[in-house]
Each structure stands twice: as C-alpha cells, then as structure tokens.
Backbone as JSON Lines, residues from 0, in Angstrom:
{"i":0,"aa":"M","n":[-41.87,6.67,18.07],"ca":[-40.84,7.58,18.42],"c":[-39.98,7.07,19.56]}
{"i":1,"aa":"G","n":[-40.52,6.26,20.4],"ca":[-39.77,5.76,21.55],"c":[-38.58,4.92,21.12]}
{"i":2,"aa":"S","n":[-38.7,4.14,20.04],"ca":[-37.59,3.3,19.6],"c":[-36.45,4.13,19.02]}
{"i":3,"aa":"Q","n":[-36.75,5.27,18.44],"ca":[-35.69,6.13,17.9],"c":[-34.84,6.71,19.02]}
{"i":4,"aa":"R","n":[-35.43,7.03,20.13],"ca":[-34.66,7.58,21.25],"c":[-33.74,6.51,21.83]}
{"i":5,"aa":"N","n":[-34.12,5.26,21.8],"ca":[-33.28,4.19,22.35],"c":[-32.04,3.96,21.5]}
{"i":6,"aa":"D","n":[-32.1,4.25,20.21],"ca":[-30.96,4.05,19.31],"c":[-30.01,5.24,19.3]}
{"i":7,"aa":"R","n":[-30.37,6.29,19.95],"ca":[-29.57,7.5,19.91],"c":[-28.19,7.26,20.54]}
{"i":8,"aa":"G","n":[-27.12,7.62,19.78],"ca":[-25.75,7.45,20.27],"c":[-25.16,6.08,20.0]}
{"i":9,"aa":"S","n":[-25.92,5.17,19.42],"ca":[-25.39,3.82,19.19],"c":[-24.29,3.83,18.12]}
{"i":10,"aa":"F","n":[-24.37,4.74,17.15],"ca":[-23.34,4.82,16.12],"c":[-21.99,5.19,16.74]}
{"i":11,"aa":"A","n":[-21.99,6.12,17.65],"ca":[-20.74,6.52,18.31],"c":[-20.15,5.36,19.1]}
{"i":12,"aa":"V","n":[-20.98,4.6,19.77],"ca":[-20.51,3.45,20.54],"c":[-19.96,2.38,19.6]}
{"i":13,"aa":"E","n":[-20.62,2.14,18.49],"ca":[-20.13,1.17,17.51],"c":[-18.78,1.59,16.96]}
{"i":14,"aa":"M","n":[-18.62,2.87,16.67],"ca":[-17.35,3.35,16.12],"c":[-16.21,3.24,17.13]}
{"i":15,"aa":"V","n":[-16.52,3.35,18.4],"ca":[-15.49,3.18,19.43],"c":[-14.91,1.77,19.37]}
{"i":16,"aa":"F","n":[-15.72,0.8,19.05],"ca":[-15.24,-0.59,18.98],"c":[-14.68,-0.94,17.59]}
{"i":17,"aa":"I","n":[-15.24,-0.4,16.55],"ca":[-14.85,-0.76,15.2],"c":[-13.55,-0.08,14.77]}
{"i":18,"aa":"T","n":[-13.36,1.18,15.11],"ca":[-12.19,1.93,14.65],"c":[-10.87,1.29,15.06]}
{"i":19,"aa":"P","n":[-10.66,0.91,16.31],"ca":[-9.38,0.26,16.65],"c":[-9.16,-1.06,15.9]}
{"i":20,"aa":"A","n":[-10.23,-1.81,15.68],"ca":[-10.1,-3.07,14.96],"c":[-9.69,-2.82,13.51]}
{"i":21,"aa":"V","n":[-10.27,-1.83,12.88],"ca":[-9.91,-1.5,11.5],"c":[-8.47,-1.01,11.43]}
{"i":22,"aa":"L","n":[-8.06,-0.17,12.37],"ca":[-6.68,0.32,12.39],"c":[-5.68,-0.81,12.62]}
{"i":23,"aa":"L","n":[-6.03,-1.76,13.47],"ca":[-5.16,-2.91,13.71],"c":[-5.02,-3.74,12.43]}
{"i":24,"aa":"I","n":[-6.1,-3.96,11.74],"ca":[-6.04,-4.72,10.49],"c":[-5.18,-4.0,9.46]}
{"i":25,"aa":"L","n":[-5.32,-2.69,9.35],"ca":[-4.5,-1.92,8.41],"c":[-3.01,-1.99,8.77]}
{"i":26,"aa":"A","n":[-2.7,-1.93,10.06],"ca":[-1.31,-2.02,10.49],"c":[-0.74,-3.4,10.19]}
{"i":27,"aa":"L","n":[-1.53,-4.45,10.38],"ca":[-1.06,-5.8,10.07],"c":[-0.85,-5.99,8.57]}
{"i":28,"aa":"V","n":[-1.69,-5.37,7.76],"ca":[-1.49,-5.42,6.31],"c":[-0.19,-4.71,5.94]}
{"i":29,"aa":"A","n":[0.1,-3.59,6.6],"ca":[1.35,-2.87,6.34],"c":[2.56,-3.71,6.73]}
{"i":30,"aa":"V","n":[2.48,-4.42,7.85],"ca":[3.57,-5.31,8.27],"c":[3.76,-6.42,7.24]}
{"i":31,"aa":"G","n":[2.68,-7.03,6.81],"ca":[2.77,-8.09,5.81],"c":[3.36,-7.59,4.5]}
{"i":32,"aa":"G","n":[2.97,-6.42,4.07],"ca":[3.51,-5.85,2.85],"c":[4.99,-5.54,2.96]}
{"i":33,"aa":"R","n":[5.39,-5.02,4.1],"ca":[6.81,-4.71,4.31],"c":[7.64,-5.99,4.33]}
{"i":34,"aa":"M","n":[7.13,-7.04,4.97],"ca":[7.86,-8.31,5.03],"c":[7.95,-8.94,3.63]}
{"i":35,"aa":"A","n":[6.87,-8.89,2.87],"ca":[6.89,-9.46,1.51],"c":[7.86,-8.69,0.62]}
{"i":36,"aa":"S","n":[7.86,-7.38,0.72],"ca":[8.78,-6.56,-0.07],"c":[10.23,-6.85,0.3]}
{"i":37,"aa":"A","n":[10.5,-6.94,1.59],"ca":[11.87,-7.22,2.05],"c":[12.3,-8.61,1.62]}
{"i":38,"aa":"H","n":[11.39,-9.57,1.65],"ca":[11.75,-10.93,1.24],"c":[12.14,-10.95,-0.25]}
{"i":39,"aa":"G","n":[11.41,-10.21,-1.07],"ca":[11.77,-10.13,-2.48],"c":[13.13,-9.48,-2.69]}
{"i":40,"aa":"E","n":[13.42,-8.43,-1.92],"ca":[14.72,-7.77,-2.02],"c":[15.85,-8.71,-1.61]}
{"i":41,"aa":"V","n":[15.64,-9.44,-0.52],"ca":[16.67,-10.35,-0.02],"c":[16.86,-11.52,-0.99]}
{"i":42,"aa":"E","n":[15.78,-11.99,-1.57],"ca":[15.87,-13.07,-2.57],"c":[16.7,-12.6,-3.77]}
{"i":43,"aa":"G","n":[16.45,-11.39,-4.23],"ca":[17.23,-10.84,-5.34],"c":[18.69,-10.65,-4.98]}
{"i":44,"aa":"A","n":[18.94,-10.21,-3.76],"ca":[20.32,-10.03,-3.31],"c":[21.05,-11.37,-3.22]}
{"i":45,"aa":"A","n":[20.35,-12.41,-2.74],"ca":[20.97,-13.74,-2.66],"c":[21.25,-14.29,-4.05]}
{"i":46,"aa":"R","n":[20.33,-14.06,-4.98],"ca":[20.54,-14.51,-6.36],"c":[21.77,-13.83,-6.97]}
{"i":47,"aa":"D","n":[21.85,-12.52,-6.8],"ca":[23.0,-11.79,-7.35],"c":[24.3,-12.17,-6.65]}
{"i":48,"aa":"A","n":[24.25,-12.41,-5.36],"ca":[25.45,-12.8,-4.61],"c":[25.95,-14.16,-5.07]}
{"i":49,"aa":"A","n":[25.04,-15.12,-5.25],"ca":[25.45,-16.45,-5.7],"c":[26.02,-16.39,-7.11]}
{"i":50,"aa":"R","n":[25.4,-15.61,-7.96],"ca":[25.9,-15.49,-9.34],"c":[27.27,-14.81,-9.37]}
{"i":51,"aa":"A","n":[27.44,-13.76,-8.58],"ca":[28.74,-13.07,-8.54],"c":[29.83,-13.99,-8.0]}
{"i":52,"aa":"A","n":[29.5,-14.79,-7.0],"ca":[30.49,-15.72,-6.45],"c":[30.83,-16.81,-7.46]}
{"i":53,"aa":"S","n":[29.83,-17.26,-8.21],"ca":[30.09,-18.33,-9.18],"c":[30.94,-17.85,-10.36]}
{"i":54,"aa":"L","n":[30.9,-16.56,-10.65],"ca":[31.69,-16.0,-11.75],"c":[32.98,-15.34,-11.29]}
{"i":55,"aa":"S","n":[33.22,-15.36,-10.0],"ca":[34.37,-14.64,-9.44],"c":[35.69,-15.26,-9.88]}
{"i":56,"aa":"R","n":[36.63,-14.38,-10.19],"ca":[37.98,-14.83,-10.52],"c":[38.94,-14.54,-9.38]}
{"i":57,"aa":"G","n":[38.44,-13.93,-8.34],"ca":[39.29,-13.56,-7.2],"c":[38.64,-13.98,-5.9]}
{"i":58,"aa":"D","n":[38.38,-13.0,-5.06],"ca":[37.77,-13.24,-3.75],"c":[36.26,-13.37,-3.92]}
{"i":59,"aa":"A","n":[35.77,-14.6,-3.93],"ca":[34.35,-14.85,-4.17],"c":[33.48,-14.25,-3.08]}
{"i":60,"aa":"R","n":[33.94,-14.3,-1.84],"ca":[33.15,-13.76,-0.74],"c":[32.98,-12.24,-0.87]}
{"i":61,"aa":"A","n":[34.04,-11.56,-1.24],"ca":[33.97,-10.11,-1.41],"c":[33.06,-9.75,-2.58]}
{"i":62,"aa":"D","n":[33.14,-10.51,-3.67],"ca":[32.28,-10.26,-4.82],"c":[30.81,-10.49,-4.47]}
{"i":63,"aa":"A","n":[30.54,-11.55,-3.71],"ca":[29.17,-11.86,-3.3],"c":[28.62,-10.76,-2.4]}
{"i":64,"aa":"L","n":[29.43,-10.31,-1.45],"ca":[29.0,-9.24,-0.55],"c":[28.73,-7.96,-1.33]}
{"i":65,"aa":"A","n":[29.6,-7.62,-2.26],"ca":[29.41,-6.4,-3.06],"c":[28.13,-6.48,-3.88]}
{"i":66,"aa":"A","n":[27.85,-7.64,-4.46],"ca":[26.63,-7.8,-5.26],"c":[25.39,-7.68,-4.39]}
{"i":67,"aa":"A","n":[25.4,-8.32,-3.23],"ca":[24.24,-8.25,-2.33],"c":[24.05,-6.83,-1.81]}
{"i":68,"aa":"E","n":[25.13,-6.17,-1.45],"ca":[25.01,-4.8,-0.96],"c":[24.49,-3.86,-2.04]}
{"i":69,"aa":"A","n":[24.87,-4.1,-3.28],"ca":[24.38,-3.26,-4.38],"c":[22.87,-3.37,-4.51]}
{"i":70,"aa":"V","n":[22.34,-4.59,-4.4],"ca":[20.89,-4.78,-4.51],"c":[20.18,-4.16,-3.32]}
{"i":71,"aa":"I","n":[20.65,-4.45,-2.12],"ca":[20.0,-3.95,-0.91],"c":[20.11,-2.42,-0.84]}
{"i":72,"aa":"T","n":[21.25,-1.87,-1.17],"ca":[21.44,-0.42,-1.1],"c":[20.58,0.3,-2.13]}
{"i":73,"aa":"N","n":[20.48,-0.24,-3.33],"ca":[19.74,0.43,-4.39],"c":[18.23,0.25,-4.28]}
{"i":74,"aa":"D","n":[17.78,-0.92,-3.84],"ca":[16.36,-1.23,-3.87],"c":[15.68,-1.23,-2.51]}
{"i":75,"aa":"S","n":[16.44,-1.36,-1.45],"ca":[15.83,-1.6,-0.15],"c":[15.25,-0.35,0.47]}
{"i":76,"aa":"Q","n":[14.07,-0.5,0.98],"ca":[13.45,0.55,1.77],"c":[13.24,0.08,3.2]}
{"i":77,"aa":"H","n":[13.48,-1.18,3.45],"ca":[13.12,-1.74,4.75],"c":[14.26,-2.42,5.48]}
{"i":78,"aa":"C","n":[15.33,-2.79,4.8],"ca":[16.44,-3.48,5.45],"c":[17.34,-2.46,6.13]}
{"i":79,"aa":"V","n":[17.66,-2.74,7.38],"ca":[18.52,-1.84,8.14],"c":[19.82,-2.55,8.47]}
{"i":80,"aa":"G","n":[20.9,-1.82,8.46],"ca":[22.19,-2.4,8.85],"c":[22.9,-3.15,7.75]}
{"i":81,"aa":"G","n":[22.37,-3.17,6.56],"ca":[23.03,-3.87,5.45],"c":[22.83,-5.37,5.51]}
{"i":82,"aa":"P","n":[23.09,-6.05,4.41],"ca":[22.9,-7.51,4.37],"c":[24.07,-8.25,5.0]}
{"i":83,"aa":"K","n":[23.78,-9.42,5.5],"ca":[24.81,-10.34,5.96],"c":[24.86,-11.48,4.94]}
{"i":84,"aa":"V","n":[26.03,-11.69,4.35],"ca":[26.18,-12.65,3.26],"c":[27.13,-13.74,3.7]}
{"i":85,"aa":"S","n":[26.75,-14.99,3.41],"ca":[27.66,-16.11,3.66],"c":[27.6,-17.07,2.47]}
{"i":86,"aa":"L","n":[28.75,-17.67,2.18],"ca":[28.85,-18.7,1.14],"c":[29.16,-20.01,1.82]}
{"i":87,"aa":"D","n":[28.6,-21.1,1.29],"ca":[28.84,-22.4,1.91],"c":[30.28,-22.87,1.7]}
{"i":88,"aa":"H","n":[30.87,-22.5,0.57],"ca":[32.27,-22.85,0.3],"c":[32.76,-21.98,-0.85]}
{"i":89,"aa":"D","n":[34.06,-21.98,-1.07],"ca":[34.6,-21.25,-2.21],"c":[34.16,-21.95,-3.49]}
{"i":90,"aa":"P","n":[33.99,-21.21,-4.58],"ca":[33.53,-21.82,-5.83],"c":[34.49,-22.89,-6.34]}
{"i":91,"aa":"V","n":[33.91,-24.05,-6.66],"ca":[34.65,-25.17,-7.22],"c":[33.85,-25.65,-8.43]}
{"i":92,"aa":"V","n":[34.53,-25.86,-9.56],"ca":[33.84,-26.32,-10.76],"c":[33.18,-27.67,-10.47]}
{"i":93,"aa":"G","n":[31.93,-27.78,-10.84],"ca":[31.19,-29.01,-10.62],"c":[30.31,-28.98,-9.38]}
{"i":94,"aa":"Q","n":[30.52,-28.01,-8.52],"ca":[29.7,-27.87,-7.32],"c":[29.04,-26.5,-7.34]}
{"i":95,"aa":"P","n":[27.76,-26.44,-7.05],"ca":[27.12,-25.12,-7.01],"c":[27.59,-24.34,-5.78]}
{"i":96,"aa":"V","n":[27.69,-23.05,-5.93],"ca":[28.0,-22.19,-4.79],"c":[26.67,-21.7,-4.22]}
{"i":97,"aa":"V","n":[26.53,-21.8,-2.91],"ca":[25.28,-21.44,-2.25],"c":[25.51,-20.17,-1.43]}
{"i":98,"aa":"A","n":[24.73,-19.15,-1.73],"ca":[24.82,-17.88,-1.0],"c":[23.59,-17.71,-0.13]}
{"i":99,"aa":"T","n":[23.82,-17.31,1.1],"ca":[22.74,-17.03,2.04],"c":[22.83,-15.56,2.43]}
{"i":100,"aa":"V","n":[21.73,-14.85,2.26],"ca":[21.68,-13.43,2.61],"c":[20.62,-13.23,3.68]}
{"i":101,"aa":"T","n":[21.0,-12.51,4.73],"ca":[20.08,-12.2,5.82],"c":[20.0,-10.69,5.98]}
{"i":102,"aa":"C","n":[18.8,-10.2,6.21],"ca":[18.57,-8.77,6.35],"c":[17.6,-8.56,7.51]}
{"i":103,"aa":"T","n":[17.82,-7.52,8.29],"ca":[16.92,-7.16,9.37],"c":[15.91,-6.15,8.84]}
{"i":104,"aa":"V","n":[14.63,-6.48,9.0],"ca":[13.56,-5.63,8.5],"c":[13.04,-4.77,9.64]}
{"i":105,"aa":"Q","n":[12.99,-3.48,9.41],"ca":[12.52,-2.55,10.43],"c":[11.0,-2.51,10.41]}
{"i":106,"aa":"L","n":[10.39,-2.92,11.52],"ca":[8.94,-2.93,11.63],"c":[8.44,-1.89,12.62]}
{"i":107,"aa":"T","n":[9.35,-1.2,13.27],"ca":[8.92,-0.16,14.2],"c":[8.39,1.03,13.39]}
{"i":108,"aa":"G","n":[7.53,1.78,14.01],"ca":[6.96,2.94,13.34],"c":[5.69,2.64,12.57]}
{"i":109,"aa":"L","n":[5.16,1.44,12.73],"ca":[3.92,1.09,12.03],"c":[2.71,1.15,12.95]}
{"i":110,"aa":"G","n":[2.9,1.63,14.16],"ca":[1.78,1.75,15.07],"c":[1.51,0.51,15.89]}
{"i":111,"aa":"L","n":[2.36,-0.49,15.8],"ca":[2.2,-1.7,16.6],"c":[3.4,-1.82,17.54]}
{"i":112,"aa":"P","n":[3.24,-1.41,18.78],"ca":[4.39,-1.36,19.69],"c":[4.96,-2.73,20.05]}
{"i":113,"aa":"S","n":[4.2,-3.78,19.92],"ca":[4.69,-5.1,20.35],"c":[5.45,-5.83,19.24]}
{"i":114,"aa":"I","n":[5.51,-5.28,18.04],"ca":[6.21,-5.95,16.94],"c":[7.61,-5.36,16.83]}
{"i":115,"aa":"A","n":[8.6,-6.22,16.98],"ca":[10.0,-5.8,16.88],"c":[10.51,-6.08,15.46]}
{"i":116,"aa":"N","n":[11.75,-5.7,15.22],"ca":[12.36,-5.97,13.92],"c":[12.49,-7.48,13.71]}
{"i":117,"aa":"R","n":[12.39,-7.9,12.47],"ca":[12.48,-9.32,12.12],"c":[13.59,-9.52,11.1]}
{"i":118,"aa":"S","n":[14.11,-10.73,11.05],"ca":[15.13,-11.08,10.07],"c":[14.49,-11.85,8.92]}
{"i":119,"aa":"V","n":[14.95,-11.55,7.72],"ca":[14.52,-12.26,6.52],"c":[15.76,-12.89,5.92]}
{"i":120,"aa":"T","n":[15.67,-14.18,5.58],"ca":[16.81,-14.91,5.03],"c":[16.41,-15.58,3.73]}
{"i":121,"aa":"A","n":[17.32,-15.55,2.77],"ca":[17.11,-16.25,1.5],"c":[18.4,-16.96,1.12]}
{"i":122,"aa":"T","n":[18.25,-18.16,0.57],"ca":[19.38,-18.97,0.15],"c":[19.19,-19.34,-1.32]}
{"i":123,"aa":"V","n":[20.24,-19.1,-2.11],"ca":[20.19,-19.39,-3.55],"c":[21.47,-20.09,-3.96]}
{"i":124,"aa":"A","n":[21.34,-21.09,-4.83],"ca":[22.51,-21.8,-5.37],"c":[22.7,-21.41,-6.83]}
{"i":125,"aa":"A","n":[23.96,-21.3,-7.23],"ca":[24.28,-20.98,-8.63],"c":[25.4,-21.91,-9.08]}
{"i":126,"aa":"P","n":[25.31,-22.44,-10.29],"ca":[26.39,-23.3,-10.79],"c":[27.64,-22.49,-11.07]}
{"i":127,"aa":"V","n":[28.78,-23.09,-10.82],"ca":[30.05,-22.43,-11.09],"c":[30.37,-22.61,-12.57]}
{"i":128,"aa":"D","n":[30.68,-21.51,-13.23],"ca":[30.99,-21.54,-14.65],"c":[32.34,-22.23,-14.85]}
{"i":129,"aa":"Q","n":[32.34,-23.31,-15.6],"ca":[33.58,-24.08,-15.78],"c":[34.6,-23.38,-16.66]}
{"i":130,"aa":"Y","n":[34.16,-22.37,-17.4],"ca":[35.07,-21.67,-18.31],"c":[35.66,-20.4,-17.7]}
{"i":131,"aa":"V","n":[35.31,-20.11,-16.48],"ca":[35.9,-18.96,-15.79],"c":[37.06,-19.49,-14.96]}
{"i":132,"aa":"A","n":[38.25,-19.13,-15.38],"ca":[39.44,-19.62,-14.68],"c":[39.78,-18.69,-13.53]}
{"i":133,"aa":"P","n":[40.13,-19.25,-12.38],"ca":[40.53,-18.38,-11.27],"c":[41.85,-17.69,-11.58]}
{"i":134,"aa":"R","n":[42.06,-16.54,-10.98],"ca":[43.3,-15.79,-11.19],"c":[44.46,-16.43,-10.48]}
C-alpha cells in the first residue's frame, strides 16, 4: 500500500507537462496545413495567370492579374490582401511568359503568438500561343 500513496497525483503532474506539448504540436500541424493549402492556391493562381497572359490579345498584365485574383478570391481561405502578380515580359511568340504570384498567408489566430504572417510565392511559365494575334 505504501507504493500506491507515492504515485498519488502523478497523473495530474504528467498532464501539466504533456498537455502544452500536445497543443503545440497541434498548432504546428495547423500552420503546416494552412501553408500547404495556400501554396496550392498560389500555384493555381500563377498557372492561370501565366495562361491568361499567354493567350491575351490586349493588356497581358491586366489579364494575368484578373485570372490570379479570380483563383485567390474564389478558392482562398488564407491569403490576405489579394495576390501580387508580375510578368517577366510582355508575351512574345517563341518565348514563354513567366508569371509570379505572391500571397500573404495569415497565420495569426492559431494560438502561436510568435508566428507572424508569411508570404508564399509561385512562378509558372506558359508558352505563348503563336496563333493568337495581338489586337
């Protein structure tokens, strides 16, 4: 019986140490999931922006921005402030157009005060369609 009295309260002490560690791991998993989801959204936005610019008959930059904003606005749950889109050059037949999309991912509110918002960037190249004549 003496050994049972010595173990009394040990479960509560163990839980004091284990609970914060488990909560920290869960918060880090949530951060990783949010970053992975945002990266997929930004990758899709960059793909659509590059394709829109390669098929553009007018202002390629405006078409690329509209395509990226459509993807981020419709699918995004984590990007704040809208996407930032840049093209390496105006579409020229024979040269791929490269679109880069950057999005700020909101990481606040996940219970980790030291983690700030992060930027996710994706770059995609698309061939310019030689049969699409500029206006």
